[in-house]
Amino acid sequence: DIVMTQSPDSLAVSLGERATINCKSSQSVLYTSSSKNYLAWYQQKPRQPPKLLIYWASTREAGVPERFSGSGSGTDFTLTINSLQAEDVAVYYCQQYYNTPLTFGGGTKVEIK
Amino acid sequence: QLQLQESGPGLVEPSETLSLTCTVSGDSIGSSGHPWGWIRQPPGKGLEWIGTMFYSGSTHYNPSLKSRVTISMDTSKNQLSLNLTSVTVADTAVYFCARDGCDGSGCSQYNWFDPWGPGALVTVSS
């Protein structure tokens, strides 16, 4: 199984500041023939299902604010929230879809400082 | 607009079978070409993929649950179903159904999930 490790477990950021969440996979999720990284990011607010933010590691889903961006390749990935807003308080998960079983990171809780 | 809604008993006794249904509106599960999946989340914990069903009828399960899980679809009712046998307290979780989110060319066999249903809490307890 590909193990997805997120860091930190939680972070507190001031409104308007940047939040950076890391996700590391135990093996590469880069499919070399397509040059695509098989990694997605989700946002989950309390009592709600996860909401897709990013796929192919850096493609923003339609309707997702531009302050959310994904980067990285191979085994190391980052979700960046620029200019944190109050509505961004949530738990964020990464997911690999390179192979099965599909696996998720343990989550990173983002709060307001 | 695509919507998914999970339904089923909220309480299941240990050793019994957990059965959930996901009713889909806004898309045809048997002909859309999208795979459909189940994911669960124990209270206060992370997400675990249970399995995926393809429009061909084939299924792929998480090996950790494979011996106990069955995913099926009823195209006449536009529903996806989940059966999990011999449940224990460790199976207490919110169960989500979701559609494979990839559209168009460039999709892999497995992709991200989008959208998700609101989830159904199933508690295993006597």
mmCIF file of N, CA, C and O in Angstrom, chain A residues 1 36 38-40 42 44 47-52 54-56 61 93 95-106, chain B residues 39 41 45-49 52 60-63 96 101-102 105-119:
data_model
loop_
_atom_site.group_PDB
_atom_site.id
_atom_site.type_symbol
_atom_site.label_atom_id
_atom_site.label_comp_id
_atom_site.label_asym_id
_atom_site.label_seq_id
_atom_site.Cartn_x
_atom_site.Cartn_y
_atom_site.Cartn_z
ATOM 1 N N ASP A 1 0.831 -1.191 0.000
ATOM 2 C CA ASP A 1 0.000 0.000 0.000
ATOM 3 C C ASP A 1 0.876 1.255 0.000
ATOM 4 O O ASP A 1 1.952 1.265 0.608
ATOM 5 N N LYS A 36 2.044 12.831 -15.173
ATOM 6 C CA LYS A 36 1.009 13.287 -14.235
ATOM 7 C C LYS A 36 1.249 12.680 -12.860
ATOM 8 O O LYS A 36 1.599 11.501 -12.743
ATOM 9 N N TYR A 38 -0.521 11.437 -9.567
ATOM 10 C CA TYR A 38 -1.855 10.930 -9.250
ATOM 11 C C TYR A 38 -2.205 11.275 -7.801
ATOM 12 O O TYR A 38 -2.298 10.414 -6.926
ATOM 13 N N LEU A 39 -2.429 12.575 -7.567
ATOM 14 C CA LEU A 39 -2.655 13.057 -6.210
ATOM 15 C C LEU A 39 -3.748 14.116 -6.205
ATOM 16 O O LEU A 39 -3.762 15.009 -7.053
ATOM 17 N N ALA A 40 -4.649 14.011 -5.222
ATOM 18 C CA ALA A 40 -5.742 14.967 -5.049
ATOM 19 C C ALA A 40 -5.722 15.533 -3.631
ATOM 20 O O ALA A 40 -5.189 14.914 -2.706
ATOM 21 N N TYR A 42 -8.403 17.427 -0.700
ATOM 22 C CA TYR A 42 -9.788 17.677 -0.309
ATOM 23 C C TYR A 42 -9.813 18.578 0.921
ATOM 24 O O TYR A 42 -8.890 18.560 1.741
ATOM 25 N N GLN A 44 -12.413 19.263 4.225
ATOM 26 C CA GLN A 44 -13.575 18.750 4.938
ATOM 27 C C GLN A 44 -13.897 19.641 6.133
ATOM 28 O O GLN A 44 -13.095 19.760 7.052
ATOM 29 N N ARG A 47 -19.002 18.004 9.974
ATOM 30 C CA ARG A 47 -20.311 17.457 9.608
ATOM 31 C C ARG A 47 -20.612 17.596 8.114
ATOM 32 O O ARG A 47 -21.769 17.623 7.709
ATOM 33 N N GLN A 48 -19.569 17.669 7.300
ATOM 34 C CA GLN A 48 -19.728 17.712 5.846
ATOM 35 C C GLN A 48 -18.842 16.653 5.203
ATOM 36 O O GLN A 48 -17.849 16.227 5.797
ATOM 37 N N PRO A 49 -19.190 16.254 3.987
ATOM 38 C CA PRO A 49 -18.285 15.334 3.268
ATOM 39 C C PRO A 49 -17.081 16.097 2.745
ATOM 40 O O PRO A 49 -17.100 17.330 2.673
ATOM 41 N N PRO A 50 -16.032 15.377 2.394
ATOM 42 C CA PRO A 50 -14.887 16.038 1.762
ATOM 43 C C PRO A 50 -15.296 16.715 0.458
ATOM 44 O O PRO A 50 -16.167 16.225 -0.270
ATOM 45 N N LYS A 51 -14.632 17.828 0.188
ATOM 46 C CA LYS A 51 -14.866 18.581 -1.040
ATOM 47 C C LYS A 51 -13.561 18.620 -1.831
ATOM 48 O O LYS A 51 -12.503 18.954 -1.292
ATOM 49 N N LEU A 52 -13.639 18.253 -3.089
ATOM 50 C CA LEU A 52 -12.440 18.235 -3.932
ATOM 51 C C LEU A 52 -11.923 19.653 -4.172
ATOM 52 O O LEU A 52 -12.676 20.550 -4.547
ATOM 53 N N ILE A 54 -8.206 20.017 -5.474
ATOM 54 C CA ILE A 54 -7.099 19.904 -6.427
ATOM 55 C C ILE A 54 -7.004 18.464 -6.908
ATOM 56 O O ILE A 54 -7.191 17.526 -6.101
ATOM 57 N N TYR A 55 -6.725 18.253 -8.193
ATOM 58 C CA TYR A 55 -6.412 16.925 -8.708
ATOM 59 C C TYR A 55 -5.223 17.037 -9.644
ATOM 60 O O TYR A 55 -4.805 18.141 -10.003
ATOM 61 N N TRP A 56 -4.662 15.882 -10.041
ATOM 62 C CA TRP A 56 -3.395 15.864 -10.766
ATOM 63 C C TRP A 56 -2.352 16.752 -10.062
ATOM 64 O O TRP A 56 -1.535 17.406 -10.721
ATOM 65 N N GLU A 61 -9.915 22.471 -9.016
ATOM 66 C CA GLU A 61 -11.275 22.134 -9.422
ATOM 67 C C GLU A 61 -12.046 23.421 -9.724
ATOM 68 O O GLU A 61 -11.807 24.481 -9.111
ATOM 69 N N TYR A 93 -7.161 16.852 3.418
ATOM 70 C CA TYR A 93 -6.634 15.509 3.166
ATOM 71 C C TYR A 93 -6.027 15.428 1.773
ATOM 72 O O TYR A 93 -6.568 15.989 0.815
ATOM 73 N N GLN A 95 -4.918 12.515 -1.207
ATOM 74 C CA GLN A 95 -5.288 11.165 -1.628
ATOM 75 C C GLN A 95 -4.466 10.784 -2.852
ATOM 76 O O GLN A 95 -4.338 11.586 -3.788
ATOM 77 N N GLN A 96 -3.937 9.567 -2.855
ATOM 78 C CA GLN A 96 -3.259 9.082 -4.062
ATOM 79 C C GLN A 96 -4.186 8.146 -4.811
ATOM 80 O O GLN A 96 -4.930 7.363 -4.218
ATOM 81 N N TYR A 97 -4.163 8.251 -6.126
ATOM 82 C CA TYR A 97 -4.937 7.326 -6.965
ATOM 83 C C TYR A 97 -4.014 6.662 -7.987
ATOM 84 O O TYR A 97 -4.451 6.237 -9.061
ATOM 85 N N TYR A 98 -2.747 6.546 -7.624
ATOM 86 C CA TYR A 98 -1.756 5.900 -8.494
ATOM 87 C C TYR A 98 -2.010 4.408 -8.585
ATOM 88 O O TYR A 98 -1.892 3.796 -9.644
ATOM 89 N N ASN A 99 -2.310 3.796 -7.430
ATOM 90 C CA ASN A 99 -2.729 2.399 -7.464
ATOM 91 C C ASN A 99 -3.610 2.076 -6.271
ATOM 92 O O ASN A 99 -3.829 2.905 -5.388
ATOM 93 N N THR A 100 -4.134 0.871 -6.282
ATOM 94 C CA THR A 100 -5.026 0.454 -5.192
ATOM 95 C C THR A 100 -4.245 -0.335 -4.156
ATOM 96 O O THR A 100 -3.243 -0.990 -4.488
ATOM 97 N N PRO A 101 -4.670 -0.289 -2.902
ATOM 98 C CA PRO A 101 -5.828 0.453 -2.425
ATOM 99 C C PRO A 101 -5.605 1.963 -2.461
ATOM 100 O O PRO A 101 -4.500 2.441 -2.140
ATOM 101 N N LEU A 102 -6.624 2.688 -2.900
ATOM 102 C CA LEU A 102 -6.553 4.141 -2.833
ATOM 103 C C LEU A 102 -6.361 4.522 -1.368
ATOM 104 O O LEU A 102 -7.018 3.961 -0.480
ATOM 105 N N THR A 103 -5.482 5.459 -1.100
ATOM 106 C CA THR A 103 -5.179 5.820 0.278
ATOM 107 C C THR A 103 -5.164 7.330 0.473
ATOM 108 O O THR A 103 -4.858 8.091 -0.450
ATOM 109 N N PHE A 104 -5.493 7.706 1.694
ATOM 110 C CA PHE A 104 -5.571 9.110 2.081
ATOM 111 C C PHE A 104 -4.534 9.413 3.159
ATOM 112 O O PHE A 104 -4.153 8.529 3.942
ATOM 113 N N GLY A 105 -4.124 10.674 3.219
ATOM 114 C CA GLY A 105 -3.320 11.110 4.342
ATOM 115 C C GLY A 105 -4.168 11.206 5.589
ATOM 116 O O GLY A 105 -5.401 11.138 5.531
ATOM 117 N N GLY A 106 -3.517 11.388 6.714
ATOM 118 C CA GLY A 106 -4.208 11.422 7.991
ATOM 119 C C GLY A 106 -4.947 12.718 8.271
ATOM 120 O O GLY A 106 -5.714 12.791 9.240
ATOM 121 N N ILE B 39 -16.447 5.119 0.602
ATOM 122 C CA ILE B 39 -15.354 5.515 1.482
ATOM 123 C C ILE B 39 -15.951 5.654 2.874
ATOM 124 O O ILE B 39 -17.106 6.059 3.013
ATOM 125 N N GLN B 41 -15.297 6.815 7.220
ATOM 126 C CA GLN B 41 -14.525 7.658 8.125
ATOM 127 C C GLN B 41 -14.982 7.400 9.556
ATOM 128 O O GLN B 41 -16.051 7.864 9.971
ATOM 129 N N LYS B 45 -11.657 10.417 12.875
ATOM 130 C CA LYS B 45 -10.470 9.852 12.227
ATOM 131 C C LYS B 45 -10.446 10.162 10.732
ATOM 132 O O LYS B 45 -11.248 10.946 10.235
ATOM 133 N N GLY B 46 -9.507 9.532 10.037
ATOM 134 C CA GLY B 46 -9.308 9.799 8.625
ATOM 135 C C GLY B 46 -10.181 8.946 7.720
ATOM 136 O O GLY B 46 -11.078 8.233 8.163
ATOM 137 N N LEU B 47 -9.888 9.029 6.422
ATOM 138 C CA LEU B 47 -10.701 8.408 5.388
ATOM 139 C C LEU B 47 -10.103 7.080 4.932
ATOM 140 O O LEU B 47 -8.884 6.943 4.791
ATOM 141 N N GLU B 48 -10.971 6.115 4.685
ATOM 142 C CA GLU B 48 -10.555 4.792 4.212
ATOM 143 C C GLU B 48 -11.399 4.406 3.006
ATOM 144 O O GLU B 48 -12.619 4.357 3.084
ATOM 145 N N TRP B 49 -10.714 4.113 1.899
ATOM 146 C CA TRP B 49 -11.403 3.648 0.706
ATOM 147 C C TRP B 49 -11.885 2.207 0.919
ATOM 148 O O TRP B 49 -11.110 1.349 1.347
ATOM 149 N N THR B 52 -14.607 0.247 -5.193
ATOM 150 C CA THR B 52 -15.120 0.962 -6.374
ATOM 151 C C THR B 52 -15.806 -0.012 -7.310
ATOM 152 O O THR B 52 -15.328 -1.148 -7.501
ATOM 153 N N HIS B 60 -13.648 -3.512 -7.357
ATOM 154 C CA HIS B 60 -12.320 -3.629 -6.782
ATOM 155 C C HIS B 60 -12.417 -3.147 -5.343
ATOM 156 O O HIS B 60 -12.915 -2.052 -5.092
ATOM 157 N N TYR B 61 -11.964 -4.009 -4.412
ATOM 158 C CA TYR B 61 -12.122 -3.718 -3.000
ATOM 159 C C TYR B 61 -10.777 -3.500 -2.310
ATOM 160 O O TYR B 61 -9.741 -4.011 -2.743
ATOM 161 N N ASN B 62 -10.845 -2.770 -1.200
ATOM 162 C CA ASN B 62 -9.674 -2.646 -0.358
ATOM 163 C C ASN B 62 -9.352 -4.027 0.227
ATOM 164 O O ASN B 62 -10.240 -4.665 0.811
ATOM 165 N N PRO B 63 -8.123 -4.500 0.070
ATOM 166 C CA PRO B 63 -7.783 -5.837 0.592
ATOM 167 C C PRO B 63 -8.084 -5.994 2.076
ATOM 168 O O PRO B 63 -8.365 -7.111 2.527
ATOM 169 N N PHE B 96 -19.539 7.105 3.170
ATOM 170 C CA PHE B 96 -19.812 8.006 2.055
ATOM 171 C C PHE B 96 -19.844 7.222 0.746
ATOM 172 O O PHE B 96 -19.024 6.334 0.528
ATOM 173 N N GLY B 101 -14.343 11.287 -10.144
ATOM 174 C CA GLY B 101 -14.539 12.640 -10.636
ATOM 175 C C GLY B 101 -13.942 12.983 -11.979
ATOM 176 O O GLY B 101 -14.115 14.101 -12.464
ATOM 177 N N CYS B 102 -13.267 12.042 -12.601
ATOM 178 C CA CYS B 102 -12.566 12.396 -13.839
ATOM 179 C C CYS B 102 -13.508 12.394 -15.030
ATOM 180 O O CYS B 102 -14.269 11.444 -15.220
ATOM 181 N N SER B 105 -10.891 12.968 -21.586
ATOM 182 C CA SER B 105 -9.694 12.185 -21.873
ATOM 183 C C SER B 105 -8.669 12.358 -20.753
ATOM 184 O O SER B 105 -8.738 13.284 -19.965
ATOM 185 N N GLY B 106 -7.746 11.464 -20.696
ATOM 186 C CA GLY B 106 -6.681 11.568 -19.706
ATOM 187 C C GLY B 106 -7.007 10.949 -18.377
ATOM 188 O O GLY B 106 -6.192 11.016 -17.453
ATOM 189 N N CYS B 107 -8.192 10.339 -18.270
ATOM 190 C CA CYS B 107 -8.546 9.710 -16.995
ATOM 191 C C CYS B 107 -7.788 8.404 -16.843
ATOM 192 O O CYS B 107 -7.588 7.664 -17.792
ATOM 193 N N SER B 108 -7.401 8.124 -15.608
ATOM 194 C CA SER B 108 -6.803 6.832 -15.312
ATOM 195 C C SER B 108 -7.909 5.885 -14.852
ATOM 196 O O SER B 108 -9.065 6.280 -14.745
ATOM 197 N N GLN B 109 -7.555 4.643 -14.546
ATOM 198 C CA GLN B 109 -8.571 3.688 -14.111
ATOM 199 C C GLN B 109 -9.211 4.163 -12.796
ATOM 200 O O GLN B 109 -10.412 4.026 -12.595
ATOM 201 N N TYR B 110 -8.380 4.692 -11.921
ATOM 202 C CA TYR B 110 -8.864 5.256 -10.664
ATOM 203 C C TYR B 110 -8.488 6.726 -10.608
ATOM 204 O O TYR B 110 -7.398 7.107 -11.053
ATOM 205 N N ASN B 111 -9.393 7.518 -10.069
ATOM 206 C CA ASN B 111 -9.141 8.952 -10.009
ATOM 207 C C ASN B 111 -9.608 9.486 -8.653
ATOM 208 O O ASN B 111 -9.775 8.725 -7.722
ATOM 209 N N TRP B 112 -9.804 10.785 -8.586
ATOM 210 C CA TRP B 112 -10.307 11.408 -7.368
ATOM 211 C C TRP B 112 -11.813 11.198 -7.289
ATOM 212 O O TRP B 112 -12.451 10.716 -8.206
ATOM 213 N N PHE B 113 -12.377 11.538 -6.124
ATOM 214 C CA PHE B 113 -13.808 11.406 -5.929
ATOM 215 C C PHE B 113 -14.471 12.784 -5.882
ATOM 216 O O PHE B 113 -14.074 13.676 -5.149
ATOM 217 N N ASP B 114 -15.498 12.920 -6.682
ATOM 218 C CA ASP B 114 -16.241 14.176 -6.714
ATOM 219 C C ASP B 114 -17.482 14.013 -7.563
ATOM 220 O O ASP B 114 -17.369 13.622 -8.734
ATOM 221 N N PRO B 115 -18.677 14.250 -6.988
ATOM 222 C CA PRO B 115 -18.933 14.694 -5.622
ATOM 223 C C PRO B 115 -19.085 13.517 -4.655
ATOM 224 O O PRO B 115 -19.011 12.358 -5.072
ATOM 225 N N TRP B 116 -19.310 13.858 -3.401
ATOM 226 C CA TRP B 116 -19.572 12.891 -2.343
ATOM 227 C C TRP B 116 -21.010 13.085 -1.839
ATOM 228 O O TRP B 116 -21.542 14.184 -1.890
ATOM 229 N N GLY B 117 -21.587 12.017 -1.334
ATOM 230 C CA GLY B 117 -22.838 12.158 -0.611
ATOM 231 C C GLY B 117 -22.564 12.753 0.756
ATOM 232 O O GLY B 117 -21.413 12.841 1.183
ATOM 233 N N PRO B 118 -23.606 13.147 1.479
ATOM 234 C CA PRO B 118 -23.424 13.750 2.804
ATOM 235 C C PRO B 118 -22.922 12.775 3.856
ATOM 236 O O PRO B 118 -22.390 13.197 4.883
ATOM 237 N N GLY B 119 -23.072 11.477 3.584
ATOM 238 C CA GLY B 119 -22.588 10.470 4.524
ATOM 239 C C GLY B 119 -23.687 9.936 5.423
ATOM 240 O O GLY B 119 -24.671 10.631 5.714
#
